[in-house]
């Protein structure tokens, strides 16, 4: 017991693991540093500094992960891929916490824990369970996915070729949510304090490449870390992957009369209505120095925003703005924002957040720890607090929305299948893609024991497109009969 080095080392070893992320767990993500470059003048839509000048570059950290499988699982498993990116702008950190699909399974955030449980392990068998994936009954909630068919648009993305990317370098990312770009009102600029709704699109310069289900299963067996290794080695050999960043832009007036609810993240804004407008490019050019400090301790949240950007009233986005920092406080502790990987590169002055476990900042020294002191803080959000010498108004005045804040409806409507039908046609333009889709669903759905439940799934695919429902049924029942 007097060998204190031994005791300390053993004690430290027992404490080396921190809680795993509940969704988007630690392995297998791909991750890298890089930079964003503003390529187009955006001054008519946002006063965000990182978009304030053509050619301006902003350092970034990106972490790409699967969602459902836990640490150490094969990274070519069919799953939505999360795209968590931190832009270390000169006005503070902006996080883009996106996916590689433009829509999501749900539009009511109350369903989020159930959705994820239904994609994870069964409470008794501790196995991933297709029965549960398609239908999962919790005492107080609805069933999945048959019970929540607003997610069928997203299921079309998941079971399309894009559900198994061949490389993280050959994958797109989308905000899914509607965000806002805002213009700051100051005495010295002509910007008018108005806002626009935007959706982000990040499109690979390398082109989309996917694995077939046979390839993804083989690669999973041969090298479960295939995607992370591919990205690391590409950057190591200086083959830096690049993407082009676009936004779709909509005015509040257009939003009020648009046929789709723009706060419903099971829907896209069709390109034909709102074309992509380029804002920048991004490149990954540096591997992390240490996985734990740079990536495992990284905490991303859609609530990390900079002036010129703002959230919309999308209920799922609003819920994520609570849930992500809350998860980070649980996983990393109260002062997680001080960790080097999370700390803003720009000066941040917030002396009302003091003390707490593992505080390793200077804790604002002797500065007052209450609001309204005579000490003039750095005006980090002048337009929000109205404290800056140039601020004459608040952004919020310009964000009035006519209507009532309410939960999303549980109802399902015919037009919930319309965009999924659009995607089915897009998929049909690629040779053999629809047939591969049938096979991708069949291998999963054929494991569902109840024929009644399988019939319910065929009926819902049939609501998207009759041929789709029939094709899924034929492929699935063929597999059921052969097993
Ligand atoms: P468009 O023809 O304008 O857009 C179709 C888009 O679908 C393409 O731009 C492409 O997105 C994406 N796409 C192409 N092939 C596939 C595929 N195999 N799997 C998944 N996505 C693919 O039509 P609409 O804008 O009217 O959209 C129709 C459907 O396309 C929607 O239901 C939606 O699911 C899907 N889509 C639409 C997007 C949008 O913003 N409008 C974005 C992504 C998908 P990309 O160019 O980004 O690769």
Short mmCIF file of C-alpha atoms and ligand atoms in Angstrom, two decimals:
data_model
loop_
_atom_site.label_atom_id
_atom_site.label_comp_id
_atom_site.label_asym_id
_atom_site.label_seq_id
_atom_site.Cartn_x
_atom_site.Cartn_y
_atom_site.Cartn_z
CA UNK A 1 0.00 0.00 0.00
CA UNK A 2 2.90 2.38 0.39
CA UNK A 3 3.73 2.14 -3.33
CA UNK A 4 1.71 5.24 -4.06
CA UNK A 5 2.58 5.22 -7.78
CA UNK A 6 1.02 1.77 -8.06
CA UNK A 7 -2.06 2.80 -6.09
CA UNK A 8 -2.52 5.99 -8.09
CA UNK A 9 -2.03 4.15 -11.39
CA UNK A 10 -4.54 1.42 -10.53
CA UNK A 11 -7.04 3.93 -9.22
CA UNK A 12 -6.68 6.06 -12.32
CA UNK A 13 -7.05 3.03 -14.59
CA UNK A 14 -10.38 2.16 -12.95
CA UNK A 15 -11.61 5.66 -13.74
CA UNK A 16 -10.35 6.11 -17.29
CA UNK A 17 -13.71 5.57 -18.98
CA UNK A 18 -16.33 8.27 -18.99
CA UNK A 19 -20.03 7.69 -19.79
CA UNK A 20 -20.64 6.67 -23.38
CA UNK A 21 -22.78 8.94 -25.51
CA UNK A 22 -26.30 7.48 -25.45
CA UNK A 23 -26.67 8.17 -29.16
CA UNK A 24 -23.76 8.69 -31.54
CA UNK A 25 -21.45 6.70 -29.20
CA UNK A 26 -17.68 7.14 -29.12
CA UNK A 27 -16.60 4.55 -31.64
CA UNK A 28 -16.66 4.31 -34.58
CA UNK A 29 -16.63 7.96 -35.51
CA UNK A 30 -14.45 9.56 -38.12
CA UNK A 31 -12.97 12.79 -36.92
CA UNK A 32 -10.62 15.49 -38.08
CA UNK A 33 -9.73 19.15 -37.98
CA UNK A 34 -10.08 21.37 -40.98
CA UNK A 35 -11.18 24.76 -42.16
CA UNK A 36 -14.25 26.44 -43.57
CA UNK A 37 -13.78 29.12 -46.23
CA UNK A 38 -16.41 31.70 -47.06
CA UNK A 39 -16.68 31.76 -50.86
CA UNK A 40 -19.66 34.02 -51.49
CA UNK A 41 -20.95 37.34 -50.22
CA UNK A 42 -23.64 36.58 -47.64
CA UNK A 43 -24.10 40.10 -46.27
CA UNK A 44 -27.70 40.29 -47.51
CA UNK A 45 -28.74 37.35 -45.33
CA UNK A 46 -26.50 37.19 -42.26
CA UNK A 47 -24.18 39.35 -40.20
CA UNK A 48 -22.24 36.29 -38.97
CA UNK A 49 -18.60 37.26 -39.02
CA UNK A 50 -17.36 33.91 -40.39
CA UNK A 51 -19.47 34.60 -43.48
CA UNK A 52 -18.58 38.28 -43.53
CA UNK A 53 -15.83 38.28 -46.11
CA UNK A 54 -15.09 36.17 -49.17
CA UNK A 55 -11.90 34.19 -48.54
CA UNK A 56 -12.17 34.30 -44.76
CA UNK A 57 -11.24 30.95 -43.18
CA UNK A 58 -12.48 29.49 -39.89
CA UNK A 59 -10.94 26.46 -38.14
CA UNK A 60 -13.26 23.54 -37.50
CA UNK A 61 -13.51 20.14 -35.83
CA UNK A 62 -15.68 17.41 -37.34
CA UNK A 63 -16.89 14.16 -35.77
CA UNK A 64 -18.90 11.75 -37.94
CA UNK A 65 -20.61 8.82 -36.24
CA UNK A 66 -23.28 6.20 -36.57
CA UNK A 67 -26.21 6.68 -34.16
CA UNK A 68 -27.55 3.42 -32.75
CA UNK A 69 -24.64 0.94 -32.46
CA UNK A 70 -22.48 1.24 -29.40
CA UNK A 71 -18.74 1.60 -28.89
CA UNK A 72 -16.64 -0.71 -31.01
CA UNK A 73 -19.37 -1.82 -33.42
CA UNK A 74 -18.71 -2.05 -37.15
CA UNK A 75 -18.80 1.37 -38.77
CA UNK A 76 -20.30 0.13 -42.06
CA UNK A 77 -23.53 -0.90 -40.28
CA UNK A 78 -26.61 0.54 -41.99
CA UNK A 79 -27.47 3.65 -39.99
CA UNK A 80 -27.98 7.38 -40.19
CA UNK A 81 -24.60 9.09 -39.85
CA UNK A 82 -24.28 12.08 -37.55
CA UNK A 83 -22.16 15.03 -38.64
CA UNK A 84 -21.11 17.11 -35.60
CA UNK A 85 -19.00 20.09 -36.50
CA UNK A 86 -17.59 22.90 -34.38
CA UNK A 87 -16.63 26.10 -36.16
CA UNK A 88 -14.22 28.06 -33.94
CA UNK A 89 -15.29 31.47 -35.29
CA UNK A 90 -13.91 34.83 -34.19
CA UNK A 91 -17.27 35.46 -32.49
CA UNK A 92 -17.33 32.18 -30.53
CA UNK A 93 -18.27 28.64 -31.41
CA UNK A 94 -20.94 27.67 -33.92
CA UNK A 95 -21.90 23.99 -33.89
CA UNK A 96 -23.55 22.31 -36.86
CA UNK A 97 -24.98 19.09 -35.47
CA UNK A 98 -26.31 17.56 -38.67
CA UNK A 99 -26.95 14.15 -40.28
CA UNK A 100 -26.17 12.63 -43.68
CA UNK A 101 -29.91 12.67 -44.45
CA UNK A 102 -31.97 15.82 -45.10
CA UNK A 103 -34.91 14.66 -42.96
CA UNK A 104 -35.46 12.82 -39.67
CA UNK A 105 -37.70 10.04 -38.30
CA UNK A 106 -39.80 12.24 -36.02
CA UNK A 107 -41.12 15.78 -35.68
CA UNK A 108 -42.18 15.55 -32.04
CA UNK A 109 -39.20 15.56 -29.65
CA UNK A 110 -41.12 13.54 -27.04
CA UNK A 111 -40.62 10.54 -29.31
CA UNK A 112 -36.82 10.85 -29.36
CA UNK A 113 -35.92 8.47 -26.49
CA UNK A 114 -38.38 5.84 -27.75
CA UNK A 115 -37.08 6.11 -31.31
CA UNK A 116 -33.54 5.47 -30.15
CA UNK A 117 -34.44 2.63 -27.79
CA UNK A 118 -36.29 0.89 -30.61
CA UNK A 119 -33.07 1.03 -32.70
CA UNK A 120 -30.88 -0.27 -29.86
CA UNK A 121 -30.97 -3.49 -27.79
CA UNK A 122 -34.03 -5.30 -26.50
CA UNK A 123 -34.47 -4.98 -22.70
CA UNK A 124 -34.59 -8.77 -22.25
CA UNK A 125 -32.48 -10.37 -24.98
CA UNK A 126 -29.98 -7.49 -25.16
CA UNK A 127 -30.00 -8.00 -28.93
CA UNK A 128 -30.81 -5.47 -31.65
CA UNK A 129 -34.36 -6.45 -32.54
CA UNK A 130 -36.11 -5.82 -35.90
CA UNK A 131 -39.45 -6.61 -34.18
CA UNK A 132 -38.82 -3.70 -31.89
CA UNK A 133 -37.53 -1.48 -34.72
CA UNK A 134 -40.76 -1.78 -36.65
CA UNK A 135 -43.02 -1.91 -33.60
CA UNK A 136 -42.11 -1.14 -30.01
CA UNK A 137 -44.70 -0.56 -27.34
CA UNK A 138 -43.73 1.40 -24.27
CA UNK A 139 -46.27 1.71 -21.45
CA UNK A 140 -46.85 5.39 -22.05
CA UNK A 141 -45.79 5.94 -25.65
CA UNK A 142 -46.59 4.90 -29.18
CA UNK A 143 -45.14 2.13 -31.31
CA UNK A 144 -42.21 2.38 -33.79
CA UNK A 145 -41.97 2.66 -36.89
CA UNK A 146 -45.34 1.31 -37.83
CA UNK A 147 -46.85 3.40 -35.07
CA UNK A 148 -44.98 6.53 -36.17
CA UNK A 149 -45.14 6.44 -39.99
CA UNK A 150 -44.22 10.10 -40.40
CA UNK A 151 -40.67 8.65 -40.41
CA UNK A 152 -41.14 6.63 -43.61
CA UNK A 153 -39.50 9.39 -45.66
CA UNK A 154 -36.40 8.97 -43.51
CA UNK A 155 -36.68 5.16 -43.74
CA UNK A 156 -36.40 5.52 -47.51
CA UNK A 157 -33.11 7.34 -47.02
CA UNK A 158 -31.90 4.79 -44.46
CA UNK A 159 -32.61 1.74 -46.64
CA UNK A 160 -31.39 3.41 -49.84
CA UNK A 161 -27.78 3.00 -50.94
CA UNK A 162 -26.88 6.08 -48.90
CA UNK A 163 -27.57 4.14 -45.67
CA UNK A 164 -24.17 2.47 -46.08
CA UNK A 165 -21.61 5.06 -47.26
CA UNK A 166 -18.43 3.63 -48.78
CA UNK A 167 -16.39 6.37 -47.17
CA UNK A 168 -16.98 9.37 -44.97
CA UNK A 169 -15.22 11.42 -47.64
CA UNK A 170 -17.96 10.52 -50.11
CA UNK A 171 -20.96 11.55 -48.02
CA UNK A 172 -23.17 14.65 -47.82
CA UNK A 173 -24.58 16.28 -44.69
CA UNK A 174 -27.74 18.31 -44.09
CA UNK A 175 -29.07 20.48 -41.28
CA UNK A 176 -32.50 18.88 -41.61
CA UNK A 177 -33.80 21.54 -39.26
CA UNK A 178 -34.76 25.00 -40.37
CA UNK A 179 -32.45 27.65 -38.87
CA UNK A 180 -32.38 31.43 -39.17
CA UNK A 181 -29.85 33.82 -40.58
CA UNK A 182 -30.21 37.25 -38.97
CA UNK A 183 -28.94 40.72 -39.71
CA UNK A 184 -27.68 42.87 -36.88
CA UNK A 185 -29.13 46.34 -36.40
CA UNK A 186 -26.43 48.88 -35.68
CA UNK A 187 -26.02 52.62 -36.10
CA UNK A 188 -23.11 52.08 -38.44
CA UNK A 189 -24.44 49.48 -40.85
CA UNK A 190 -27.31 49.48 -43.24
CA UNK A 191 -28.35 46.00 -42.20
CA UNK A 192 -31.95 45.99 -41.16
CA UNK A 193 -32.40 43.42 -38.43
CA UNK A 194 -34.54 41.15 -40.55
CA UNK A 195 -34.11 37.40 -40.77
CA UNK A 196 -34.34 34.60 -43.29
CA UNK A 197 -35.03 30.92 -42.75
CA UNK A 198 -32.26 28.62 -43.97
CA UNK A 199 -31.47 24.95 -44.34
CA UNK A 200 -27.84 23.91 -44.76
CA UNK A 201 -26.52 21.41 -47.32
CA UNK A 202 -22.91 20.16 -47.26
CA UNK A 203 -22.09 18.30 -50.46
CA UNK A 204 -19.03 16.17 -51.02
CA UNK A 205 -16.61 17.26 -53.75
CA UNK A 206 -15.41 13.65 -53.99
CA UNK A 207 -18.87 12.52 -55.17
CA UNK A 208 -21.28 10.15 -53.40
CA UNK A 209 -20.07 6.55 -53.02
CA UNK A 210 -21.91 3.78 -51.22
CA UNK A 211 -21.48 0.13 -50.33
CA UNK A 212 -24.01 -2.51 -51.27
CA UNK A 213 -25.42 -4.51 -48.37
CA UNK A 214 -23.20 -7.46 -49.30
CA UNK A 215 -20.10 -5.22 -49.32
CA UNK A 216 -21.02 -3.52 -46.05
CA UNK A 217 -21.47 -6.87 -44.29
CA UNK A 218 -18.18 -8.22 -45.67
CA UNK A 219 -16.25 -5.07 -44.74
CA UNK A 220 -17.82 -5.10 -41.26
CA UNK A 221 -16.35 -8.55 -40.71
CA UNK A 222 -12.96 -7.82 -42.24
CA UNK A 223 -12.41 -4.39 -40.75
CA UNK A 224 -15.04 -2.97 -38.35
CA UNK A 225 -13.14 0.36 -38.33
CA UNK A 226 -13.07 0.69 -42.11
CA UNK A 227 -14.56 4.19 -42.40
CA UNK A 228 -12.55 5.80 -39.59
CA UNK A 229 -9.34 4.25 -40.97
CA UNK A 230 -10.09 5.46 -44.49
CA UNK A 231 -10.56 9.05 -43.32
CA UNK A 232 -7.51 9.03 -41.04
CA UNK A 233 -5.23 7.59 -43.73
CA UNK A 234 -6.49 9.95 -46.44
CA UNK A 235 -5.66 12.97 -44.28
CA UNK A 236 -2.34 11.40 -43.27
CA UNK A 237 -1.31 11.13 -46.94
CA UNK A 238 -2.49 14.72 -47.51
CA UNK A 239 -5.43 13.66 -49.68
CA UNK A 240 -7.65 16.23 -48.00
CA UNK A 241 -11.40 15.71 -48.52
CA UNK A 242 -13.49 18.75 -49.40
CA UNK A 243 -17.14 19.73 -49.38
CA UNK A 244 -19.17 22.66 -50.73
CA UNK A 245 -21.55 24.32 -48.30
CA UNK A 246 -24.90 25.70 -49.44
CA UNK A 247 -28.04 27.12 -47.90
CA UNK A 248 -31.62 27.18 -49.08
CA UNK A 249 -33.11 30.55 -48.18
CA UNK A 250 -36.75 31.36 -47.42
CA UNK A 251 -38.34 34.60 -46.23
CA UNK A 252 -40.74 34.57 -43.23
CA UNK A 253 -43.52 35.65 -45.61
CA UNK A 254 -42.86 32.67 -47.86
CA UNK A 255 -42.83 30.41 -44.80
CA UNK A 256 -46.28 31.53 -43.72
CA UNK A 257 -47.87 30.45 -46.98
CA UNK A 258 -45.59 27.56 -48.00
CA UNK A 259 -47.37 24.26 -48.49
CA UNK A 260 -45.05 22.42 -46.09
CA UNK A 261 -44.67 23.26 -42.42
CA UNK A 262 -41.05 24.39 -42.34
CA UNK A 263 -40.70 23.30 -38.68
CA UNK A 264 -41.51 19.70 -39.61
CA UNK A 265 -38.19 17.92 -39.97
CA UNK A 266 -39.67 14.96 -41.78
CA UNK A 267 -39.91 17.26 -44.81
CA UNK A 268 -37.43 18.90 -47.18
CA UNK A 269 -37.81 22.13 -49.09
CA UNK A 270 -37.74 20.90 -52.70
CA UNK A 271 -34.78 22.27 -54.65
CA UNK A 272 -37.13 23.48 -57.36
CA UNK A 273 -38.83 25.85 -54.87
CA UNK A 274 -35.70 26.90 -52.98
CA UNK A 275 -32.47 26.41 -54.96
CA UNK A 276 -29.14 25.88 -53.25
CA UNK A 277 -27.06 29.01 -52.72
CA UNK A 278 -23.35 28.50 -52.06
CA UNK A 279 -21.84 30.10 -48.95
CA UNK A 280 -18.52 28.31 -48.61
CA UNK A 281 -16.31 25.29 -48.86
CA UNK A 282 -14.72 23.13 -46.21
CA UNK A 283 -11.72 20.87 -46.10
CA UNK A 284 -10.38 18.38 -43.55
CA UNK A 285 -6.62 18.64 -43.30
CA UNK A 286 -5.42 17.55 -39.85
CA UNK A 287 -5.88 14.45 -37.74
CA UNK A 288 -6.41 14.88 -34.01
CA UNK A 289 -3.34 14.59 -31.80
CA UNK A 290 -5.15 12.64 -29.11
CA UNK A 291 -8.49 10.87 -29.54
CA UNK A 292 -9.68 11.24 -25.95
CA UNK A 293 -8.91 14.92 -25.42
CA UNK A 294 -9.83 16.10 -28.89
CA UNK A 295 -12.84 13.93 -29.75
CA UNK A 296 -14.16 11.99 -26.76
CA UNK A 297 -14.25 15.17 -24.69
CA UNK A 298 -15.78 17.19 -27.51
CA UNK A 299 -19.35 18.29 -26.85
CA UNK A 300 -21.48 19.56 -29.72
CA UNK A 301 -24.82 21.30 -29.43
CA UNK A 302 -27.16 23.13 -31.80
CA UNK A 303 -27.42 25.74 -29.03
CA UNK A 304 -23.84 26.87 -29.72
CA UNK A 305 -24.52 29.75 -32.06
CA UNK A 306 -22.92 33.00 -33.11
CA UNK A 307 -24.54 36.36 -33.87
CA UNK A 308 -26.12 36.29 -37.31
CA UNK A 309 -27.42 32.74 -36.78
CA UNK A 310 -30.45 31.69 -34.73
CA UNK A 311 -32.72 28.72 -34.08
CA UNK A 312 -36.20 28.37 -35.54
CA UNK A 313 -39.34 27.24 -33.74
CA UNK A 314 -38.84 23.61 -34.89
CA UNK A 315 -39.78 21.69 -31.69
CA UNK A 316 -37.12 18.99 -32.25
CA UNK A 317 -34.43 21.67 -32.63
CA UNK A 318 -35.67 23.45 -29.51
CA UNK A 319 -35.53 20.17 -27.54
CA UNK A 320 -32.03 19.37 -28.81
CA UNK A 321 -30.86 22.79 -27.62
CA UNK A 322 -31.64 21.59 -24.09
CA UNK A 323 -30.73 17.95 -24.47
CA UNK A 324 -27.23 18.16 -25.96
CA UNK A 325 -25.69 20.50 -23.34
CA UNK A 326 -27.53 18.51 -20.67
CA UNK A 327 -25.92 15.29 -21.93
CA UNK A 328 -22.52 17.02 -21.98
CA UNK A 329 -22.92 18.15 -18.36
CA UNK A 330 -23.72 14.55 -17.39
CA UNK A 331 -20.94 13.01 -19.49
CA UNK A 332 -18.18 15.57 -18.98
CA UNK A 333 -19.22 17.74 -16.03
CA UNK A 334 -20.41 21.26 -15.32
CA UNK A 335 -17.37 22.96 -16.79
CA UNK A 336 -17.20 20.95 -20.03
CA UNK A 337 -17.06 24.17 -22.04
CA UNK A 338 -13.63 24.92 -20.55
CA UNK A 339 -12.09 21.76 -22.00
CA UNK A 340 -9.62 22.80 -24.70
CA UNK A 341 -11.53 21.06 -27.48
CA UNK A 342 -14.75 22.87 -26.54
CA UNK A 343 -13.36 26.26 -25.54
CA UNK A 344 -14.07 29.12 -27.91
CA UNK A 345 -11.00 30.65 -29.53
CA UNK A 346 -12.66 34.07 -29.33
CA UNK A 347 -12.83 35.82 -25.95
CA UNK A 348 -15.92 34.82 -23.97
CA UNK A 349 -16.86 36.77 -20.87
CA UNK A 350 -19.60 35.25 -18.72
CA UNK A 351 -18.72 35.77 -15.05
CA UNK A 352 -22.16 34.64 -13.95
CA UNK A 353 -21.07 31.04 -14.56
CA UNK A 354 -18.56 30.41 -11.77
CA UNK A 355 -16.99 27.58 -9.78
CA UNK A 356 -18.32 24.02 -10.23
CA UNK A 357 -16.47 20.70 -10.42
CA UNK A 358 -13.13 20.69 -12.23
CA UNK A 359 -13.05 24.39 -12.92
CA UNK A 360 -9.62 24.98 -14.40
CA UNK A 361 -10.11 28.48 -15.77
CA UNK A 362 -9.04 31.58 -13.86
CA UNK A 363 -12.71 31.69 -12.78
CA UNK A 364 -12.87 35.42 -13.69
CA UNK A 365 -10.66 36.31 -10.73
CA UNK A 366 -12.17 39.05 -8.59
CA UNK A 367 -14.74 40.22 -11.18
CA UNK A 368 -18.33 40.64 -9.89
CA UNK A 369 -20.37 37.45 -10.21
CA UNK A 370 -23.74 39.13 -10.64
CA UNK A 371 -25.55 40.75 -13.53
CA UNK A 372 -25.67 44.54 -13.75
CA UNK A 373 -22.31 45.40 -12.24
CA UNK A 374 -20.56 48.56 -13.36
CA UNK A 375 -17.88 46.42 -14.95
CA UNK A 376 -18.48 46.64 -18.71
CA UNK A 377 -18.19 43.11 -20.05
CA UNK A 378 -16.90 42.32 -23.48
CA UNK A 379 -20.04 42.76 -25.57
CA UNK A 380 -20.12 39.22 -26.81
CA UNK A 381 -23.75 39.27 -27.90
CA UNK A 382 -24.38 43.00 -28.21
CA UNK A 383 -27.46 42.54 -30.30
CA UNK A 384 -29.05 40.17 -27.81
CA UNK A 385 -28.24 42.04 -24.62
CA UNK A 386 -28.50 45.52 -26.02
CA UNK A 387 -25.37 46.44 -24.08
CA UNK A 388 -23.02 47.15 -26.93
CA UNK A 389 -22.34 50.79 -27.75
CA UNK A 390 -23.64 50.32 -31.28
CA UNK A 391 -26.70 48.21 -30.54
CA UNK A 392 -29.97 50.02 -31.04
CA UNK A 393 -32.42 47.16 -31.11
CA UNK A 394 -32.76 43.51 -30.31
CA UNK A 395 -33.00 40.71 -32.78
CA UNK A 396 -36.02 39.31 -31.00
CA UNK A 397 -38.19 42.22 -32.10
CA UNK A 398 -37.84 40.92 -35.63
CA UNK A 399 -38.69 37.34 -34.80
CA UNK A 400 -42.37 37.64 -34.09
CA UNK A 401 -44.33 34.69 -35.42
CA UNK A 402 -48.06 34.80 -35.79
CA UNK A 403 -49.52 31.77 -34.10
CA UNK A 404 -49.37 29.61 -31.09
CA UNK A 405 -46.49 27.58 -29.68
CA UNK A 406 -47.75 24.01 -29.37
CA UNK A 407 -46.70 20.39 -29.46
CA UNK A 408 -46.50 18.72 -32.83
CA UNK A 409 -49.64 16.86 -33.80
CA UNK A 410 -49.60 13.06 -33.59
CA UNK A 411 -51.77 12.87 -36.69
CA UNK A 412 -50.68 11.45 -39.99
CA UNK A 413 -51.79 12.83 -43.33
CA UNK A 414 -51.57 11.73 -46.94
CA UNK A 415 -49.06 14.47 -47.66
CA UNK A 416 -46.73 12.88 -45.10
CA UNK A 417 -46.02 10.30 -47.81
CA UNK A 418 -45.70 12.73 -50.70
CA UNK A 419 -42.02 13.62 -50.30
CA UNK A 420 -41.14 9.99 -49.65
CA UNK A 421 -42.81 9.24 -53.00
CA UNK A 422 -40.63 11.99 -54.53
CA UNK A 423 -37.51 10.34 -53.15
CA UNK A 424 -38.67 6.95 -54.44
CA UNK A 425 -38.75 8.49 -57.95
CA UNK A 426 -35.26 10.01 -57.43
CA UNK A 427 -33.99 6.57 -56.38
CA UNK A 428 -35.63 5.07 -59.47
CA UNK A 429 -33.39 7.17 -61.72
CA UNK A 430 -30.34 5.14 -60.64
CA UNK A 431 -30.05 1.74 -62.30
CA UNK A 432 -30.82 -1.12 -59.90
CA UNK A 433 -31.26 1.16 -56.87
CA UNK A 434 -34.93 0.30 -56.26
CA UNK A 435 -34.14 -3.45 -56.42
CA UNK A 436 -31.27 -2.98 -53.96
CA UNK A 437 -33.67 -1.05 -51.71
CA UNK A 438 -36.09 -4.01 -51.65
CA UNK A 439 -33.21 -6.29 -50.64
CA UNK A 440 -31.94 -3.88 -47.96
CA UNK A 441 -35.35 -3.73 -46.28
CA UNK A 442 -36.04 -7.46 -46.76
CA UNK A 443 -32.93 -8.59 -44.92
CA UNK A 444 -34.10 -6.58 -41.89
CA UNK A 445 -37.87 -7.00 -42.09
CA UNK A 446 -37.74 -10.75 -42.72
CA UNK A 447 -36.55 -11.14 -39.14
CA UNK A 448 -39.88 -9.79 -37.87
CA UNK A 449 -41.80 -12.79 -36.52
CA UNK A 450 -45.35 -11.46 -36.82
CA UNK A 451 -46.78 -11.70 -40.36
CA UNK A 452 -49.40 -9.13 -39.30
CA UNK A 453 -46.66 -6.66 -38.49
CA UNK A 454 -44.86 -7.35 -41.78
CA UNK A 455 -48.15 -6.74 -43.61
CA UNK A 456 -48.51 -3.41 -41.78
CA UNK A 457 -45.04 -2.37 -43.00
CA UNK A 458 -45.88 -3.35 -46.62
CA UNK A 459 -49.09 -1.33 -46.38
CA UNK A 460 -47.18 1.75 -45.22
CA UNK A 461 -44.56 1.43 -47.96
CA UNK A 462 -47.52 0.96 -50.31
CA UNK A 463 -48.91 4.30 -49.16
CA UNK A 464 -45.67 5.87 -50.45
CA UNK A 465 -45.87 3.99 -53.73
CA UNK A 466 -47.80 0.87 -54.64
CA UNK A 467 -44.86 -0.69 -56.45
CA UNK A 468 -42.63 0.01 -53.45
CA UNK A 469 -45.01 -1.80 -51.10
CA UNK A 470 -45.28 -4.77 -53.45
CA UNK A 471 -41.53 -4.94 -54.08
CA UNK A 472 -40.70 -4.87 -50.36
CA UNK A 473 -43.30 -7.59 -49.73
CA UNK A 474 -42.03 -9.85 -52.48
CA UNK A 475 -38.39 -9.56 -51.41
CA UNK A 476 -39.19 -9.96 -47.71
CA UNK A 477 -41.56 -12.91 -47.98
CA UNK A 478 -39.07 -14.60 -50.31
CA UNK A 479 -36.49 -14.45 -47.51
CA UNK A 480 -39.03 -15.50 -44.84
CA UNK A 481 -39.91 -18.61 -46.88
CA UNK A 482 -36.27 -19.51 -47.43
CA UNK A 483 -35.34 -19.40 -43.72
P1 LIG B 1 -34.70 17.20 -56.46
O1 LIG B 1 -34.64 16.40 -57.70
O2 LIG B 1 -34.53 18.67 -56.56
O3 LIG B 1 -33.62 16.68 -55.43
C1 LIG B 1 -33.38 15.37 -55.32
C2 LIG B 1 -32.23 15.27 -54.38
O4 LIG B 1 -32.27 13.98 -53.86
C3 LIG B 1 -30.89 15.39 -55.04
O5 LIG B 1 -30.50 16.70 -55.15
C4 LIG B 1 -30.03 14.59 -54.09
O6 LIG B 1 -29.59 15.36 -53.02
C5 LIG B 1 -30.99 13.62 -53.48
N1 LIG B 1 -30.72 12.31 -53.93
C6 LIG B 1 -30.36 11.92 -55.13
N2 LIG B 1 -30.19 10.59 -55.15
C7 LIG B 1 -30.45 10.18 -53.92
C8 LIG B 1 -30.44 8.92 -53.32
N3 LIG B 1 -30.11 7.85 -54.02
N4 LIG B 1 -30.77 8.81 -52.05
C9 LIG B 1 -31.09 9.90 -51.34
N5 LIG B 1 -31.10 11.13 -51.86
C10 LIG B 1 -30.80 11.25 -53.14
O7 LIG B 1 -36.04 16.81 -55.78
P2 LIG B 1 -36.72 17.43 -54.53
O8 LIG B 1 -35.91 18.56 -54.00
O9 LIG B 1 -38.13 17.64 -54.88
O10 LIG B 1 -36.64 16.22 -53.48
C11 LIG B 1 -37.18 14.93 -53.79
C12 LIG B 1 -36.63 14.00 -52.76
O11 LIG B 1 -35.23 14.07 -52.79
C13 LIG B 1 -37.05 14.41 -51.35
O12 LIG B 1 -38.08 13.61 -50.92
C14 LIG B 1 -35.85 14.21 -50.51
O13 LIG B 1 -35.92 13.08 -49.68
C15 LIG B 1 -34.72 14.01 -51.48
N6 LIG B 1 -33.75 15.06 -51.23
C16 LIG B 1 -34.09 16.36 -51.37
C17 LIG B 1 -33.24 17.33 -50.95
C18 LIG B 1 -33.70 18.76 -51.05
O14 LIG B 1 -33.17 19.63 -50.38
N7 LIG B 1 -34.67 19.07 -51.89
C19 LIG B 1 -31.91 17.04 -50.41
C20 LIG B 1 -31.63 15.63 -50.36
C21 LIG B 1 -32.54 14.69 -50.73
P3 LIG B 1 -28.12 15.92 -52.97
O15 LIG B 1 -28.01 16.76 -54.18
O16 LIG B 1 -28.07 16.66 -51.71
O17 LIG B 1 -27.21 14.72 -53.00
#
